Coordinates of C-alpha atoms in Angstrom, one line a residue:
M1 CA 81.5 75.0 96.8
K2 CA 81.5 78.1 94.7
V3 CA 83.6 80.8 96.4
I4 CA 84.9 84.2 95.7
A5 CA 88.5 84.9 96.6
A6 CA 88.9 88.6 97.7
M7 CA 92.3 89.4 96.2
S8 CA 93.9 92.6 97.6
G9 CA 97.1 92.3 95.5
G10 CA 99.1 91.0 98.4
V11 CA 100.8 87.7 99.1
D12 CA 98.3 86.5 101.7
S13 CA 95.2 86.8 99.6
A14 CA 97.0 85.2 96.6
V15 CA 98.0 82.1 98.6
A16 CA 94.5 81.9 100.1
A17 CA 93.0 81.8 96.7
A18 CA 95.4 79.2 95.5
R19 CA 94.6 77.0 98.5
A20 CA 90.9 77.3 97.9
V21 CA 91.4 76.0 94.3
E22 CA 93.5 73.1 95.6
A23 CA 90.8 72.3 98.1
G24 CA 88.5 71.6 95.1
H25 CA 86.3 74.7 95.2
E26 CA 85.1 76.6 92.2
V27 CA 86.9 79.9 92.6
I28 CA 86.9 83.4 91.0
G29 CA 89.2 86.2 92.1
V30 CA 87.7 89.6 92.9
H31 CA 89.6 92.8 93.6
L32 CA 87.7 95.6 95.4
A33 CA 88.1 99.1 93.9
L34 CA 87.5 101.3 96.9
S35 CA 87.9 104.7 95.2
S36 CA 86.6 106.1 91.9
N37 CA 90.0 107.8 91.7
P38 CA 92.6 105.4 93.3
Q39 CA 95.3 108.1 93.4
K40 CA 93.1 110.2 95.7
Y41 CA 93.5 107.5 98.3
R42 CA 96.9 106.0 97.8
S43 CA 99.4 105.1 95.1
G44 CA 102.7 103.3 95.6
A45 CA 103.7 100.7 98.1
R46 CA 102.7 102.4 101.4
G47 CA 99.4 100.6 101.9
C48 CA 96.6 98.7 100.3
C49 CA 94.0 99.7 97.8
T50 CA 96.4 101.0 95.1
I51 CA 96.4 100.9 91.3
E52 CA 99.5 98.6 91.6
D53 CA 97.6 96.3 93.9
S54 CA 94.9 95.7 91.3
H55 CA 97.5 94.8 88.7
D56 CA 99.3 92.4 91.2
A57 CA 96.0 90.7 92.0
R58 CA 95.3 90.2 88.3
R59 CA 98.7 88.7 87.7
A60 CA 98.2 86.3 90.7
A61 CA 94.9 85.2 89.4
D62 CA 96.4 84.4 86.0
V63 CA 99.1 82.3 87.7
I64 CA 96.6 80.5 89.8
G65 CA 94.4 80.0 86.7
I66 CA 91.1 81.5 87.9
P67 CA 88.8 84.2 86.4
F68 CA 89.4 87.7 87.7
Y69 CA 87.1 90.7 88.2
I70 CA 87.2 94.1 89.7
W71 CA 84.2 95.2 91.8
D72 CA 83.5 98.9 92.2
M73 CA 82.9 99.4 95.9
A74 CA 83.8 103.1 96.0
E75 CA 80.4 104.4 97.1
E76 CA 80.0 101.7 99.8
F77 CA 83.6 102.3 101.1
H78 CA 83.2 106.1 101.2
A79 CA 79.9 106.0 103.0
G80 CA 80.7 103.1 105.4
V81 CA 84.3 103.7 106.2
V82 CA 85.6 107.2 105.2
E83 CA 82.6 109.2 106.3
N84 CA 82.3 107.2 109.5
F85 CA 86.0 107.9 110.2
I86 CA 85.5 111.7 109.8
D87 CA 82.3 111.7 111.8
E88 CA 83.8 109.7 114.7
Y89 CA 86.8 112.1 115.0
A90 CA 84.4 115.1 114.8
Q91 CA 82.7 113.7 117.9
G92 CA 85.9 113.3 119.9
R93 CA 86.3 109.6 119.3
T94 CA 89.2 107.6 117.8
P95 CA 87.8 105.0 115.3
N96 CA 89.5 102.0 113.8
P97 CA 88.7 102.1 110.1
C98 CA 90.0 98.5 109.5
L99 CA 87.2 97.2 111.7
R100 CA 84.6 99.2 109.8
C101 CA 86.0 98.0 106.5
N102 CA 85.8 94.4 107.5
E103 CA 82.3 94.8 108.8
K104 CA 80.7 97.0 106.2
I105 CA 82.7 96.2 103.0
K106 CA 84.9 93.1 102.9
F107 CA 82.2 90.9 104.4
Q108 CA 78.8 92.5 104.5
A109 CA 78.8 94.1 101.1
V110 CA 80.9 91.4 99.4
L111 CA 79.0 88.6 101.0
D112 CA 75.6 90.1 99.9
R113 CA 76.8 90.5 96.4
A114 CA 78.4 87.0 96.4
A115 CA 75.1 85.4 97.6
A116 CA 73.2 87.3 95.0
L117 CA 75.4 85.8 92.3
G118 CA 75.0 82.3 93.7
Y119 CA 78.3 81.9 95.5
D120 CA 78.6 80.2 98.9
A121 CA 81.5 81.9 100.6
V122 CA 84.2 84.5 100.5
V123 CA 87.9 83.5 100.9
T124 CA 90.3 86.0 102.3
G125 CA 94.0 86.1 103.3
H126 CA 93.2 87.0 106.9
Y127 CA 95.1 85.1 109.7
A128 CA 92.4 83.5 111.8
Q129 CA 91.0 80.1 112.4
M130 CA 87.4 78.8 112.0
R131 CA 86.5 75.6 113.9
V132 CA 83.3 73.6 114.1
D133 CA 82.4 71.8 117.3
A134 CA 80.6 68.4 117.7
D135 CA 77.2 70.2 117.6
G136 CA 78.0 71.9 114.3
N137 CA 78.6 75.4 115.8
R138 CA 81.2 77.5 114.1
A139 CA 83.5 79.7 116.1
M140 CA 86.5 81.9 115.3
Y141 CA 89.9 81.5 117.0
R142 CA 93.2 83.2 116.9
A143 CA 95.7 82.2 114.2
I144 CA 98.6 80.1 115.2
D145 CA 101.0 82.8 114.2
P146 CA 100.7 85.3 117.0
L147 CA 102.5 88.1 115.1
K148 CA 100.0 87.9 112.3
D149 CA 96.8 87.0 114.1
Q150 CA 93.9 89.2 112.7
S151 CA 91.1 87.8 114.8
Y152 CA 90.8 91.2 116.5
V153 CA 89.9 93.1 113.3
L154 CA 87.5 90.2 112.3
A155 CA 85.6 90.2 115.6
V156 CA 83.1 92.6 114.0
L157 CA 81.7 89.7 112.0
N158 CA 78.4 88.1 113.2
E159 CA 77.5 84.4 113.0
K160 CA 75.9 84.7 109.6
Q161 CA 79.0 86.5 108.1
L162 CA 81.3 84.0 109.7
A163 CA 79.3 81.2 108.1
G164 CA 80.1 82.6 104.7
A165 CA 83.8 83.3 105.4
M166 CA 86.9 81.1 104.8
F167 CA 90.3 81.8 106.2
P168 CA 92.8 79.3 104.7
L169 CA 95.9 80.8 106.3
G170 CA 94.9 80.6 110.0
D171 CA 97.0 77.4 110.5
S172 CA 100.2 78.9 108.9
H173 CA 103.0 81.2 109.8
K174 CA 103.7 84.2 107.5
V175 CA 107.3 83.1 106.7
D176 CA 105.8 79.8 105.3
I177 CA 103.2 81.7 103.3
R178 CA 106.0 83.6 101.5
K179 CA 107.9 80.4 100.8
E180 CA 104.7 78.9 99.4
A181 CA 104.0 81.9 97.2
K182 CA 107.5 81.7 95.8
A183 CA 107.1 78.0 95.1
R184 CA 103.8 78.7 93.3
G185 CA 105.5 81.3 91.1
L186 CA 103.5 84.2 92.5
Y187 CA 105.1 87.6 91.8
V188 CA 103.9 88.9 95.1
A189 CA 105.9 86.4 97.2
N190 CA 108.2 89.2 98.5
K191 CA 105.8 92.1 98.4
P192 CA 105.9 94.1 101.7
D193 CA 102.8 94.0 103.9
S194 CA 100.5 97.0 103.7
H195 CA 100.5 99.5 106.6
D196 CA 98.8 102.8 107.5
I197 CA 95.2 103.9 106.7
C198 CA 94.7 103.2 103.0
F199 CA 92.6 106.3 102.2
I200 CA 95.1 108.8 103.7
P201 CA 97.7 109.2 101.0
S202 CA 100.3 111.1 103.1
G203 CA 99.9 109.1 106.2
N204 CA 99.4 112.5 108.0
N205 CA 96.1 111.8 109.7
A206 CA 95.9 115.2 111.5
G207 CA 96.5 117.1 108.3
W208 CA 94.0 115.0 106.4
L209 CA 91.3 115.6 109.1
R210 CA 92.0 119.4 109.2
D211 CA 91.4 119.6 105.4
R212 CA 87.9 118.2 106.0
L213 CA 86.9 119.4 109.5
G214 CA 88.7 122.8 109.5
S215 CA 91.4 124.1 111.9
E216 CA 89.4 125.8 114.7
S217 CA 91.9 126.7 117.4
G218 CA 91.0 126.0 121.0
P219 CA 92.5 125.7 124.5
I220 CA 94.5 122.9 126.0
V221 CA 93.8 122.9 129.7
D222 CA 94.9 121.0 132.8
Q223 CA 92.4 119.3 135.1
D224 CA 92.0 122.5 137.1
G225 CA 91.0 124.3 134.0
N226 CA 94.2 126.3 133.6
T227 CA 95.2 127.0 130.0
V228 CA 98.5 125.4 129.2
G229 CA 98.5 125.5 125.4
E230 CA 96.5 125.9 122.2
H231 CA 95.6 123.4 119.5
Q232 CA 94.4 123.7 115.9
G233 CA 91.6 121.1 116.2
A234 CA 90.7 118.9 119.2
Y235 CA 89.9 116.0 116.9
T236 CA 93.5 115.7 115.9
Y237 CA 94.4 114.5 119.4
T238 CA 93.8 111.1 120.9
I239 CA 93.6 109.8 124.5
G240 CA 97.0 108.9 125.9
Q241 CA 98.9 111.1 123.4
R242 CA 102.1 112.5 124.8
R243 CA 104.1 114.0 121.9
G244 CA 103.2 116.9 119.7
L245 CA 100.8 118.5 122.2
G246 CA 102.1 122.1 121.6
L247 CA 102.1 123.0 125.3
S248 CA 103.4 126.5 126.4
V249 CA 103.2 126.0 130.2
P250 CA 105.4 123.2 131.6
T251 CA 104.6 121.3 134.8
V252 CA 106.4 122.5 137.9
D253 CA 108.5 119.3 138.1
G254 CA 109.0 119.0 134.4
S255 CA 107.0 115.8 134.2
P256 CA 105.3 115.0 130.9
R257 CA 101.6 115.5 130.3
Y258 CA 99.2 113.2 128.4
V259 CA 95.8 113.8 126.7
L260 CA 93.1 112.7 129.2
K261 CA 90.0 113.9 127.5
I262 CA 88.7 115.5 124.3
E263 CA 85.7 117.7 124.5
P264 CA 84.4 118.4 121.0
K265 CA 81.5 120.6 122.0
T266 CA 83.8 123.2 123.6
N267 CA 86.8 122.3 121.3
T268 CA 88.9 121.7 124.4
V269 CA 91.7 119.2 125.1
V270 CA 92.4 118.2 128.7
V271 CA 95.8 117.0 129.7
G272 CA 97.3 115.6 132.9
A273 CA 99.7 113.1 134.5
K274 CA 100.1 109.5 133.3
E275 CA 98.5 108.0 136.4
D276 CA 95.3 109.9 135.6
L277 CA 95.0 107.7 132.4
A278 CA 94.5 104.6 134.5
I279 CA 91.2 102.8 133.9
S280 CA 89.8 99.6 135.3
K281 CA 86.5 99.3 133.5
I282 CA 85.6 99.4 129.8
V283 CA 82.1 99.8 128.5
G284 CA 81.4 98.9 124.9
E285 CA 78.2 99.6 122.9
K286 CA 76.5 97.8 120.0
P287 CA 78.0 94.4 120.7
I288 CA 78.4 91.9 117.9
W289 CA 78.7 88.2 118.8
C290 CA 80.8 85.8 116.8
G291 CA 78.8 82.9 118.2
P292 CA 76.1 82.4 120.8
M293 CA 75.5 85.5 123.0
P294 CA 76.9 84.9 126.5
T295 CA 74.4 84.6 129.3
V296 CA 73.0 87.9 130.5
G297 CA 73.4 88.8 134.1
V298 CA 76.3 86.5 134.8
A299 CA 79.9 87.5 135.3
H300 CA 82.1 85.7 132.8
R301 CA 85.9 85.3 132.9
G302 CA 87.9 86.1 129.8
F303 CA 90.3 88.4 128.1
A304 CA 89.8 91.9 126.7
Q305 CA 91.8 93.2 123.8
I306 CA 91.7 96.9 122.7
R307 CA 94.3 97.0 119.9
A308 CA 95.0 94.8 116.9
H309 CA 98.2 93.4 118.3
G310 CA 97.7 94.5 121.9
S311 CA 98.2 92.1 124.9
P312 CA 95.1 90.2 126.1
L313 CA 93.9 91.7 129.4
A314 CA 92.5 89.4 132.0
C315 CA 89.0 90.5 133.0
S316 CA 85.6 89.7 134.2
Y317 CA 82.8 90.8 131.9
T318 CA 79.0 91.0 131.8
V319 CA 76.8 91.5 128.7
S320 CA 73.4 92.8 127.7
E321 CA 71.6 93.3 124.4
S322 CA 73.2 96.7 124.1
S323 CA 76.6 96.5 125.8
I324 CA 79.7 94.7 127.1
Q325 CA 81.2 95.8 130.4
A326 CA 84.7 94.5 131.1
Q327 CA 86.3 94.8 134.6
L328 CA 90.0 94.5 134.2
D329 CA 92.2 92.6 136.7
E330 CA 95.0 95.2 136.3
P331 CA 94.7 98.9 135.3
L332 CA 95.1 100.0 131.7
F333 CA 96.7 103.3 130.8
G334 CA 94.9 105.3 128.2
L335 CA 92.0 104.1 126.0
A336 CA 90.0 106.3 123.5
R337 CA 86.3 106.1 122.9
G338 CA 85.6 104.7 119.5
Q339 CA 88.2 102.0 119.6
G340 CA 87.2 98.3 119.4
L341 CA 86.8 96.1 122.5
V342 CA 87.1 92.4 121.7
I343 CA 86.4 89.7 124.3
Y344 CA 88.2 86.3 124.1
D345 CA 87.5 83.0 125.9
G346 CA 91.1 81.7 125.7
D347 CA 91.8 81.9 122.0
R348 CA 88.2 81.9 120.9
V349 CA 86.6 85.2 119.9
V350 CA 83.4 85.8 121.9
G351 CA 82.4 89.1 120.3
S352 CA 83.2 92.8 120.0
A353 CA 81.9 96.3 120.8
T354 CA 82.8 99.9 120.3
V355 CA 84.3 101.6 123.4
S356 CA 81.7 104.1 124.6
D357 CA 83.0 104.8 128.1
T358 CA 85.7 104.0 130.6
E359 CA 86.1 104.3 134.4

């Protein structure tokens, strides 16, 4: 097969590219330039998408012995990820930009370009497993390394995208990947993993948002409507937040308060007790199925996951063309609209949706 290895400049994507070559594929390495001015997003070792990362990716490609190119995806990334991030916060939701990046950039845009150039698949260093059953159906499963499993952030990929994706690291543990990289002579063998949001240089999400959405002050109220503090932008808060609320009126018994609701139209933040965060039902909109769509109108058993490395939550769920509704066996405390809801059948990824409501 002719495949494109998406090389971020990290150890995982470098080893994935090397394994693709060893498997007999015709491979070229591609690094995605996500900003016309990389220093505007990030420089240094804090996260991905840096100038240094592009140099590391090129050095790895040279060691592996494959051609290397840089693709300019700045416009697509800004429109599909950065602007979406700002818009979601402005509407009182808490988005996950990594989900959007995988959906819109690393697979949709890259796969489209790869297909146009005559390539069959895209290889990445994500930790997830692809399996094919006896009938030839492809499905995505968790990686064997639970600490590195990335199936949650890949659950936004549909069947067509999964058919064009290769994840050579899903059957490996991270510690072994580093050993393999060192044995291959790859400079990135000991490079730290990337963290934080790549397009926020300071890591200060609230400050970054204020620069773009303004700092309109507004009330922080309890559930009875009593003002207990003031904020400088409701969008800088998230559901379940406890610290940094800026409250001026304490509770009678000194117990902590948590963010229960964000109301962007009135620029109001509502706070209350932890028990008021408890939810038992999650509704997700715009579902994406990683395989066949589950039967409509039937209650299915499975697991819901709402964070990249969160615990699977036993649930019953039903689906429609426009939603997933998960009824949890045990209450969950605090979940913001805009986050990703991923449904699993054991270790198999069923599909994902964007949280639109909770009860």
